[in-house]
Amino acid sequence: MTGSLRQRKRLTRTALPAAVLLVVSGAVAVQSTAPAAAAETTLRAAAAKAGLFFGVAASPNRLYPIVGQEFNQLTPENDMKPDRIATSSGGLQNTGGADTLVNHAQSNNMLVRGHTLVWHSQAGALQGASQATLNTFIGNAINRWGSKIAYWDVVNEALEDNNTGRRRNQWPHTMNRDANGDGDYFDAGDTDVIRDSFIRAKQVVQAGGYSTKLCINDYDVEGLTVQGGGPNRKANALYDIVRTYRQYIDCVGFQSHFNDNPNSIITNDLQANIQRFADLGVEVHLSEVDIDDDLSNNDIGAGQAENYRKVVRACLNVPKCTGITVWGISDSESWRSSERGLLFTGGNGNYQKKAAYHAVLDELNKGRTTTPPTTTPPPTTPPPTTPPPTTPPPTTPPPTTPPPTTPPPTTPPPAAGCSATVSLNSWPGGFVATVRVTAGTSPIRGWTVQVTLPAGTTVTGTWSATASGASGSVQFTNVSYNGAVNAGQSTEFGFQGTGTATGLTPVCTAS
Ligand code: G3I
């Protein structure tokens, strides 16, 4: 246990259970035009239908069938940490466990979250390393697995405990330099390990042509407020980092180790906090979920199952909340086993579903919200008044959105091997579209769906597909885990937009 975690533990009044939560990414709400769908019976299927991933932290010695059956995303719990795989010069070693996990994920159509590149804890041979050595390690790790890693936690747990809103003072943050002493590291002349690590990671991803997205991950950042209603300064500090370095950061992980620490409780503004990060354009993940089942005094709310339901709902209600990962399979095998925070009991492959499991499955089966997203509250800290970082951005220019070049077809051609239907959830000025892709009489290995949007309509976010373009004629292509569809079977993706999207005629092409 790290010093910070020991500190958090001391703050708790009793032993706390841990729990895990899983979800998958992508699409959206059920539409009035669609027939009522049968409830899915696994977390991954229910999540996929709702348009998000539902994942689990895993280790090579616990790759039981349940991993691939219930989850469609996998995070190595320990096997990609620097203390396992980094040499002191930034090279790689002992990658066998990580390779096993990546291969298992690929075989089971699961996304992988790499965890983690830059962390003050479990740094192993990298402890005290320079930025140059960190950069070497970042390059080696990203290049080893390339696009097999959907998301990398580039920087983990950069911020202090106890709601100070400050950076940690442990390495690597001792390398930070605040040139003008104003308390942040965003100014010309400042040095910032977070910024420089993300810049390096982005350069490697772009140079390799990988689809990998780059995340920052932390705990006690889940609520807009903390217990008692005061501002969550740690969340606000994270928000300022993401806003300032948005060009390098694609995703944010709220670890979501909920317990009765005053800064770790489940607040009613969880959804609003997810939404304000989403409004920066990043994906949000609940990346390490476990929820204290504090049976001794049940002091974090209405009980574990209801707390899980509440947390899953908060994610489902924000379209850019694209995944939930529970931090282990069962209570007995959790890092916080005494707190019983996960979805299963049992062990060694013989697991029993808890009430929390059924609550999560039920909530996922309800899908995303059918009401407009909530209004995003303004950040509770003033925006940084400082100029953008002085380090030059990656040399590879970001992709530009091509303008539509062809008029929309008035009659869609017959689909070759697949068909697609759209259901809409609209409100004044915006919409969420769920697209169902169905294979014909033969299995397909991949698909592309073309839609022509009305003038003035723009796609602002996509789940479970990769979009080409944002207005006019837009093409959505499958991602790694949903390209293969058996004959007569379906998969879904979703997108959100501004404007209107009535009358879309999607054209599906299979490969
Ligand atoms: O594998 C060795 C074993 O051979 C040895 O006998 C034993 C002796 O203590 O240690 C075992 O390694 C332990 C490892 O977990 C596997 O069980 C380490 O000591 C222990 O420090 C390590 O704890 C992990 C912790 O991170 C520190 O890296 C937890 O499993 C893991 O769940 C936890 O995960 C973190 C996330 O990475 C970041 N967010 C918080 C989260 C919970 O602490």
XYZ file of C-alpha atoms and ligand atoms in Angstrom:
554
model
C 0.000 0.000 0.000
C 1.363 3.399 -0.867
C 1.818 6.157 1.684
C -1.134 8.005 0.290
C -3.308 4.965 0.505
C -2.232 4.352 4.069
C -3.184 7.923 4.777
C -6.581 7.457 3.217
C -7.102 4.293 5.169
C -6.363 6.089 8.414
C -9.114 8.524 7.598
C -11.687 5.811 7.475
C -13.552 4.941 10.615
C -13.805 1.249 9.943
C -12.432 -1.299 7.568
C -13.877 -0.555 4.163
C -14.912 -2.982 1.491
C -13.795 -2.585 -2.073
C -15.873 -3.155 -5.137
C -15.409 -3.130 -8.829
C -17.575 -1.942 -11.592
C -17.401 -2.634 -15.266
C -18.788 -1.014 -18.369
C -18.241 -0.632 -22.094
C -18.220 2.303 -24.436
C -20.267 3.724 -27.076
C -23.801 4.285 -27.873
C -26.962 5.650 -26.570
C -30.460 5.543 -25.472
C -33.285 3.417 -26.588
C -35.635 5.073 -28.989
C -39.321 5.191 -29.184
C -39.265 3.744 -32.698
C -37.252 0.692 -31.701
C -38.954 -2.444 -30.450
C -38.354 -3.232 -26.803
C -35.086 -5.146 -26.610
C -34.584 -8.179 -24.412
C -32.434 -7.508 -21.375
C -28.833 -8.591 -21.763
C -27.538 -11.125 -19.273
C -23.893 -10.135 -19.007
C -22.313 -6.862 -18.028
C -20.369 -6.590 -21.264
C -23.393 -7.175 -23.470
C -25.560 -4.736 -21.555
C -22.832 -2.135 -21.559
C -22.086 -2.587 -25.246
C -25.731 -2.077 -26.044
C -25.690 1.106 -23.990
C -22.552 2.217 -25.772
C -19.799 1.934 -23.227
C -17.258 -0.623 -22.113
C -17.410 -2.489 -18.856
C -14.019 -3.686 -17.766
C -12.071 -5.344 -14.994
C -8.614 -5.125 -13.477
C -6.924 -8.446 -14.097
C -3.808 -10.452 -13.369
C -2.344 -13.326 -15.402
C -3.071 -15.893 -12.693
C -6.751 -14.970 -12.624
C -7.784 -15.172 -16.248
C -10.797 -17.315 -15.517
C -13.635 -17.657 -18.062
C -15.635 -14.987 -16.266
C -13.157 -12.340 -17.426
C -14.098 -12.692 -21.075
C -17.717 -13.544 -20.373
C -18.643 -10.556 -18.236
C -16.180 -7.883 -19.295
C -15.089 -6.333 -22.562
C -12.212 -4.244 -21.265
C -9.183 -5.263 -19.243
C -6.708 -3.256 -17.181
C -3.573 -5.025 -15.944
C -3.857 -4.560 -12.179
C -0.099 -4.642 -11.672
C 1.669 -6.076 -14.725
C 2.259 -2.863 -16.677
C 3.496 -0.778 -13.795
C 7.034 0.564 -14.023
C 8.187 -1.593 -11.113
C 7.337 -4.631 -13.232
C 8.463 -3.672 -16.684
C 10.890 -0.697 -16.608
C 14.668 -0.778 -16.486
C 16.585 2.127 -14.955
C 17.443 3.438 -18.408
C 13.815 3.388 -19.588
C 13.974 0.048 -21.348
C 11.525 -2.816 -20.933
C 11.889 -6.048 -18.996
C 9.632 -8.794 -17.659
C 6.793 -8.036 -20.044
C 5.520 -11.620 -19.994
C 2.613 -10.938 -17.648
C 1.558 -7.875 -19.597
C 1.801 -9.777 -22.882
C -0.371 -12.552 -21.466
C -3.028 -10.043 -20.469
C -2.957 -8.220 -23.814
C -3.225 -11.497 -25.706
C -6.095 -12.639 -23.509
C -7.900 -9.386 -24.129
C -7.433 -9.673 -27.868
C -8.726 -13.243 -27.887
C -11.825 -12.145 -26.017
C -12.523 -8.921 -27.929
C -11.667 -6.760 -24.963
C -10.156 -3.290 -24.970
C -6.977 -2.818 -22.948
C -6.102 0.091 -20.688
C -2.362 0.353 -20.151
C -1.650 1.141 -16.515
C 0.560 3.116 -16.006
C 3.525 5.072 -17.422
C 4.333 7.888 -14.969
C 3.514 7.357 -11.297
C 5.168 8.377 -8.061
C 4.410 4.949 -6.593
C 5.579 1.527 -7.744
C 8.172 3.273 -9.903
C 10.764 0.546 -9.408
C 13.965 1.191 -11.335
C 12.569 4.476 -12.624
C 12.338 6.035 -9.164
C 14.173 9.366 -9.382
C 14.663 9.145 -13.148
C 14.980 12.263 -15.310
C 12.337 13.412 -17.780
C 14.588 12.143 -20.568
C 14.563 8.639 -19.071
C 10.823 8.810 -18.495
C 10.442 9.779 -22.132
C 12.501 6.770 -23.199
C 10.275 4.488 -21.144
C 7.107 6.120 -22.470
C 8.282 5.498 -26.028
C 9.297 1.900 -25.423
C 6.088 0.986 -23.614
C 3.728 2.603 -26.102
C 5.578 1.152 -29.077
C 5.650 -2.378 -27.651
C 1.890 -2.809 -27.806
C 0.838 -0.031 -30.195
C -2.854 0.030 -31.005
C -3.457 -3.086 -28.911
C -3.684 -0.605 -26.066
C -6.874 1.406 -26.507
C -6.108 3.709 -23.578
C -2.894 4.415 -21.709
C -2.793 5.965 -18.269
C 0.092 8.287 -19.046
C 0.099 10.022 -15.668
C -1.353 8.441 -12.551
C -2.164 10.075 -9.219
C -0.332 13.356 -9.748
C -2.246 15.274 -7.101
C -1.934 15.419 -3.339
C -4.333 13.890 -0.833
C -6.510 15.816 1.598
C -8.185 18.084 -0.942
C -5.358 20.600 -1.185
C -5.524 20.900 -4.962
C -1.726 20.805 -5.144
C 0.614 18.523 -7.025
C 2.329 15.830 -5.034
C 5.738 16.692 -3.724
C 7.202 13.242 -4.412
C 9.237 12.388 -7.479
C 8.580 12.846 -10.380
C 6.880 16.076 -9.342
C 10.061 17.287 -7.667
C 11.168 17.928 -11.253
C 8.445 20.547 -11.639
C 9.585 24.184 -11.652
C 7.229 27.064 -10.934
C 9.189 29.933 -12.486
C 7.059 32.811 -11.251
C 5.948 31.185 -8.017
C 2.252 31.565 -8.723
C 1.460 28.025 -7.585
C 0.858 26.407 -10.943
C 3.079 24.951 -13.628
C 1.290 26.340 -16.658
C 3.397 29.440 -17.312
C 6.093 30.211 -19.835
C 9.297 29.121 -18.169
C 7.622 26.548 -15.927
C 8.562 22.885 -16.104
C 5.780 20.358 -15.750
C 6.287 16.607 -15.711
C 2.642 16.072 -16.600
C 2.839 18.283 -19.667
C 6.156 16.885 -20.854
C 5.097 13.272 -20.376
C 1.896 13.788 -22.336
C 3.733 15.608 -25.106
C 6.127 12.689 -25.414
C 3.300 10.148 -25.355
C 1.375 12.036 -28.014
C 4.452 12.225 -30.224
C 4.949 8.460 -29.973
C 1.301 7.703 -30.724
C 1.264 10.005 -33.729
C 4.577 8.781 -35.090
C 3.409 5.171 -34.786
C -0.010 5.880 -36.251
C -1.641 4.203 -33.257
C -5.272 4.595 -32.270
C -4.289 4.678 -28.590
C -5.868 7.381 -26.461
C -3.948 9.045 -23.665
C -5.446 9.410 -20.206
C -4.750 11.054 -16.877
C -6.013 9.074 -13.900
C -6.605 9.951 -10.251
C -8.744 9.294 -7.178
C -10.839 11.560 -4.952
C -11.668 13.590 -8.059
C -15.127 12.152 -8.610
C -17.377 14.785 -7.069
C -17.665 18.488 -7.708
C -17.834 18.722 -3.933
C -16.572 16.712 -0.991
C -18.378 15.677 2.164
C -19.978 18.740 3.732
C -20.422 20.485 0.386
C -17.087 22.251 0.055
C -15.328 22.378 -3.299
C -13.372 19.366 -4.436
C -10.063 21.153 -5.004
C -8.372 18.015 -6.253
C -11.026 17.617 -8.938
C -10.674 21.286 -9.833
C -6.902 20.958 -10.121
C -7.341 17.983 -12.423
C -9.836 19.947 -14.465
C -7.343 22.791 -14.900
C -4.665 20.342 -16.045
C -6.951 18.735 -18.607
C -8.182 22.094 -19.872
C -4.666 23.488 -20.182
C -3.174 20.411 -21.873
C -6.285 19.350 -23.741
C -4.384 19.043 -27.020
C -2.429 16.094 -25.587
C -4.991 14.518 -23.266
C -7.779 12.346 -24.708
C -9.333 10.852 -21.616
C -9.699 11.176 -17.874
C -9.981 8.353 -15.384
C -11.930 8.907 -12.194
C -10.630 5.953 -10.226
C -13.805 5.790 -8.130
C -12.538 3.935 -5.089
C -15.567 5.069 -3.121
C -15.480 4.796 0.645
C -16.250 6.929 3.676
C -13.185 9.104 3.461
C -14.678 12.632 3.292
C -13.085 13.155 -0.109
C -14.021 9.724 -1.462
C -17.746 9.635 -0.920
C -20.358 9.357 -3.658
C -21.776 12.855 -4.025
C -24.922 13.857 -5.855
C -22.820 15.977 -8.213
C -20.843 13.057 -9.627
C -22.698 13.295 -12.926
C -22.176 17.048 -13.142
C -18.459 16.596 -12.599
C -18.273 13.905 -15.287
C -20.162 16.262 -17.571
C -17.832 19.225 -17.088
C -14.812 17.110 -18.053
C -16.756 15.671 -20.983
C -17.487 19.202 -22.091
C -13.750 19.715 -22.524
C -13.992 17.093 -25.263
C -12.287 14.232 -23.451
C -13.685 10.804 -22.742
C -14.346 10.122 -19.078
C -13.927 6.680 -17.536
C -14.710 5.393 -14.084
C -11.469 3.518 -14.173
C -10.963 1.582 -10.921
C -14.354 1.250 -9.337
C -14.927 -0.361 -6.002
C -17.538 0.745 -3.498
C -17.158 0.234 0.201
C -19.797 -2.145 1.529
C -19.398 -0.816 5.013
C -21.737 -3.216 6.683
C -20.720 -2.100 10.148
C -22.334 1.299 9.840
C -23.343 1.597 6.208
C -22.282 5.201 6.323
C -21.702 5.954 2.686
C -25.257 5.823 1.553
C -28.167 3.572 0.840
C -26.214 0.363 0.556
C -23.757 -1.021 -1.895
C -26.130 -2.133 -4.643
C -27.892 1.225 -4.695
C -24.569 3.028 -4.644
C -23.404 1.013 -7.637
C -26.638 1.823 -9.410
C -26.147 5.515 -8.728
C -22.568 5.525 -9.983
C -23.372 3.594 -13.157
C -26.312 5.876 -13.855
C -24.124 8.970 -13.534
C -21.854 7.591 -16.248
C -24.690 6.431 -18.470
C -26.222 9.887 -18.367
C -23.140 11.486 -19.918
C -22.532 10.283 -23.472
C -18.803 10.888 -23.289
C -18.523 8.710 -20.196
C -17.435 5.793 -22.328
C -16.404 3.138 -19.875
C -16.493 1.716 -16.381
C -13.870 -0.633 -14.989
C -14.166 -2.471 -11.702
C -10.946 -2.975 -9.795
C -11.048 -6.760 -9.621
C -13.538 -9.596 -9.876
C -14.338 -10.625 -6.347
C -14.143 -9.218 -2.846
C -11.745 -11.819 -1.560
C -9.232 -11.083 -4.333
C -9.449 -7.302 -4.087
C -6.731 -4.989 -2.787
C -9.377 -3.915 -0.247
C -10.848 -7.307 0.535
C -12.064 -6.269 3.985
C -14.287 -3.656 2.401
C -16.070 -6.102 0.084
C -16.354 -3.561 -2.668
C -16.744 -5.650 -5.815
C -19.515 -7.393 -7.714
C -18.752 -11.028 -6.913
C -17.925 -13.161 -3.912
C -15.944 -16.387 -4.081
C -12.555 -16.924 -5.585
C -10.236 -18.940 -7.804
C -12.665 -18.920 -10.693
C -15.696 -19.937 -8.642
C -17.617 -16.686 -8.292
C -21.099 -15.778 -7.111
C -22.967 -12.669 -8.172
C -23.798 -10.130 -5.458
C -26.784 -7.824 -5.262
C -24.465 -5.128 -6.552
C -23.883 -7.157 -9.718
C -27.593 -7.392 -10.424
C -28.046 -3.675 -9.754
C -25.295 -2.805 -12.231
C -26.652 -5.150 -14.880
C -30.136 -3.761 -14.464
C -28.957 -0.182 -14.711
C -26.868 -0.906 -17.800
C -29.848 -2.572 -19.416
C -31.824 0.639 -19.030
C -29.338 2.326 -21.348
C -28.360 5.946 -21.484
C -30.583 8.810 -20.512
C -33.486 9.791 -22.688
C -33.372 13.344 -21.411
C -31.011 16.091 -22.528
C -27.638 16.204 -20.805
C -27.535 18.295 -17.670
C -26.288 21.844 -17.845
C -22.636 21.933 -17.053
C -21.826 24.018 -14.009
C -18.968 26.450 -14.325
C -15.672 25.313 -12.840
C -15.367 26.301 -9.214
C -11.837 27.577 -9.652
C -10.912 30.445 -11.932
C -9.371 29.404 -15.218
C -5.635 29.738 -15.444
C -4.664 33.162 -16.674
C -1.410 31.857 -18.009
C -0.266 31.327 -21.577
C -0.219 27.863 -23.119
C 2.744 25.595 -22.427
C 6.012 26.666 -23.948
C 7.048 23.201 -25.010
C 6.358 22.872 -28.711
C 3.480 20.637 -29.632
C 4.073 17.398 -31.469
C 5.347 17.974 -34.965
C 2.654 15.877 -36.562
C -0.302 18.143 -37.218
C -3.644 17.009 -35.886
C -5.979 15.578 -38.463
C -8.264 18.125 -40.009
C -11.887 17.511 -40.648
C -12.483 17.312 -44.374
C -15.444 19.215 -45.686
C -18.146 17.190 -47.299
C -17.284 16.765 -50.952
C -20.276 14.902 -52.296
C -23.952 15.546 -52.073
C -25.904 13.082 -49.986
C -27.478 10.233 -51.903
C -31.200 10.597 -52.057
C -31.706 6.834 -52.057
C -29.285 4.646 -50.153
C -27.794 1.826 -52.197
C -28.459 -1.686 -50.989
C -26.096 -2.676 -48.199
C -23.462 -5.224 -49.198
C -23.442 -7.715 -46.371
C -24.850 -5.482 -43.653
C -27.607 -3.039 -42.905
C -27.946 -0.197 -40.421
C -30.778 1.523 -38.652
C -30.743 4.704 -36.592
C -32.726 5.588 -33.523
C -32.693 9.121 -32.190
C -32.936 10.812 -28.872
C -33.396 14.496 -29.677
C -33.846 17.714 -27.799
C -33.850 21.326 -28.992
C -30.438 21.901 -30.555
C -29.004 18.450 -30.029
C -29.381 14.720 -30.321
C -27.871 11.364 -29.608
C -28.068 8.744 -32.338
C -27.798 5.015 -31.775
C -26.938 3.042 -34.892
C -27.531 -0.675 -35.053
C -25.383 -2.564 -37.558
C -26.704 -5.973 -38.586
C -24.799 -8.536 -40.638
C -26.556 -10.180 -43.568
C -26.571 -13.867 -44.269
C -22.770 -14.136 -43.877
C -20.461 -13.099 -41.049
C -18.625 -9.807 -41.547
C -15.171 -8.808 -40.311
C -15.650 -5.061 -40.377
C -18.132 -2.384 -41.364
C -18.478 1.232 -42.329
C -21.678 3.217 -41.989
C -22.132 6.397 -44.001
C -24.700 8.969 -43.006
C -25.426 12.339 -44.531
C -26.227 14.953 -41.949
C -28.464 17.960 -42.624
C -26.762 21.296 -43.142
C -25.884 22.877 -39.824
C -25.646 19.566 -37.992
C -22.311 18.550 -36.471
C -21.096 15.388 -34.778
C -19.499 16.223 -31.429
C -18.761 12.777 -30.078
C -18.729 9.147 -31.187
C -18.761 5.840 -29.267
C -17.871 2.343 -30.397
C -16.884 3.612 -33.852
C -14.332 5.902 -35.455
C -15.812 8.866 -37.275
C -14.397 10.398 -40.418
C -15.635 13.953 -40.702
C -18.098 15.749 -38.495
C -20.621 17.252 -40.872
C -22.131 16.545 -44.251
C -21.227 13.016 -45.323
C -19.775 11.266 -42.278
C -18.385 7.747 -42.191
C -18.305 5.625 -39.047
C -16.005 2.616 -39.046
C -15.943 -0.186 -36.501
C -13.398 -0.192 -33.692
C -11.308 -3.223 -32.764
C -13.857 -5.010 -30.641
C -17.058 -4.683 -32.677
C -16.020 -5.213 -36.294
C -16.718 -8.934 -36.336
C -20.440 -9.631 -36.448
C -21.923 -13.050 -37.050
C -24.584 -13.637 -39.687
C -27.851 -12.067 -38.627
C -26.316 -10.608 -35.461
C -26.024 -6.932 -34.542
C -23.748 -4.476 -32.839
C -24.272 -0.831 -32.006
C -22.411 2.432 -31.989
C -23.493 5.936 -31.164
C -22.802 9.550 -31.786
C -23.892 12.839 -30.330
C -24.326 16.064 -32.196
C -25.627 19.563 -32.353
C -28.457 20.487 -34.697
C -31.012 18.000 -35.898
C -30.654 14.495 -37.295
C -34.102 13.425 -38.330
C -34.552 11.372 -41.469
C -31.064 9.871 -41.604
C -30.622 7.025 -44.073
C -27.497 5.105 -43.026
C -25.676 3.062 -45.644
C -23.730 0.075 -44.342
C -20.780 -1.468 -46.178
C -19.237 -4.675 -44.876
C -15.698 -5.953 -45.235
O 3.224 -10.468 -6.189
C 3.845 -10.208 -4.913
C 4.047 -11.479 -4.153
O 4.965 -12.314 -4.844
C 4.595 -11.143 -2.755
O 4.659 -12.328 -2.002
C 3.668 -10.166 -2.067
C 4.233 -9.736 -0.710
O 3.584 -8.575 -0.243
O 3.511 -9.002 -2.869
C 2.953 -9.271 -4.137
O 2.848 -8.069 -4.849
C 1.828 -7.188 -4.441
C 0.933 -6.902 -5.625
O -0.055 -5.937 -5.286
C 0.208 -8.155 -6.130
O -0.644 -8.625 -5.150
C 2.455 -5.902 -3.958
O 3.181 -6.149 -2.752
C 1.384 -4.868 -3.705
O 2.019 -3.625 -3.429
C 0.526 -4.696 -4.926
O -0.507 -3.805 -4.613
C -1.135 -3.203 -5.717
C -1.094 -1.677 -5.541
O -1.820 -1.052 -6.594
C 0.311 -1.124 -5.616
O 0.834 -1.247 -6.901
C -2.574 -3.683 -5.785
O -2.581 -5.066 -6.116
C -3.338 -2.901 -6.848
O -4.694 -3.229 -6.776
C -3.194 -1.412 -6.604
O -3.808 -0.727 -7.641
C -3.849 0.701 -7.512
C -3.754 1.301 -8.885
O -2.601 0.838 -9.546
C -3.754 2.819 -8.821
N -4.908 3.314 -8.102
C -5.095 2.727 -6.779
C -5.143 1.208 -6.868
C -5.407 0.610 -5.521
O -4.357 0.824 -4.649
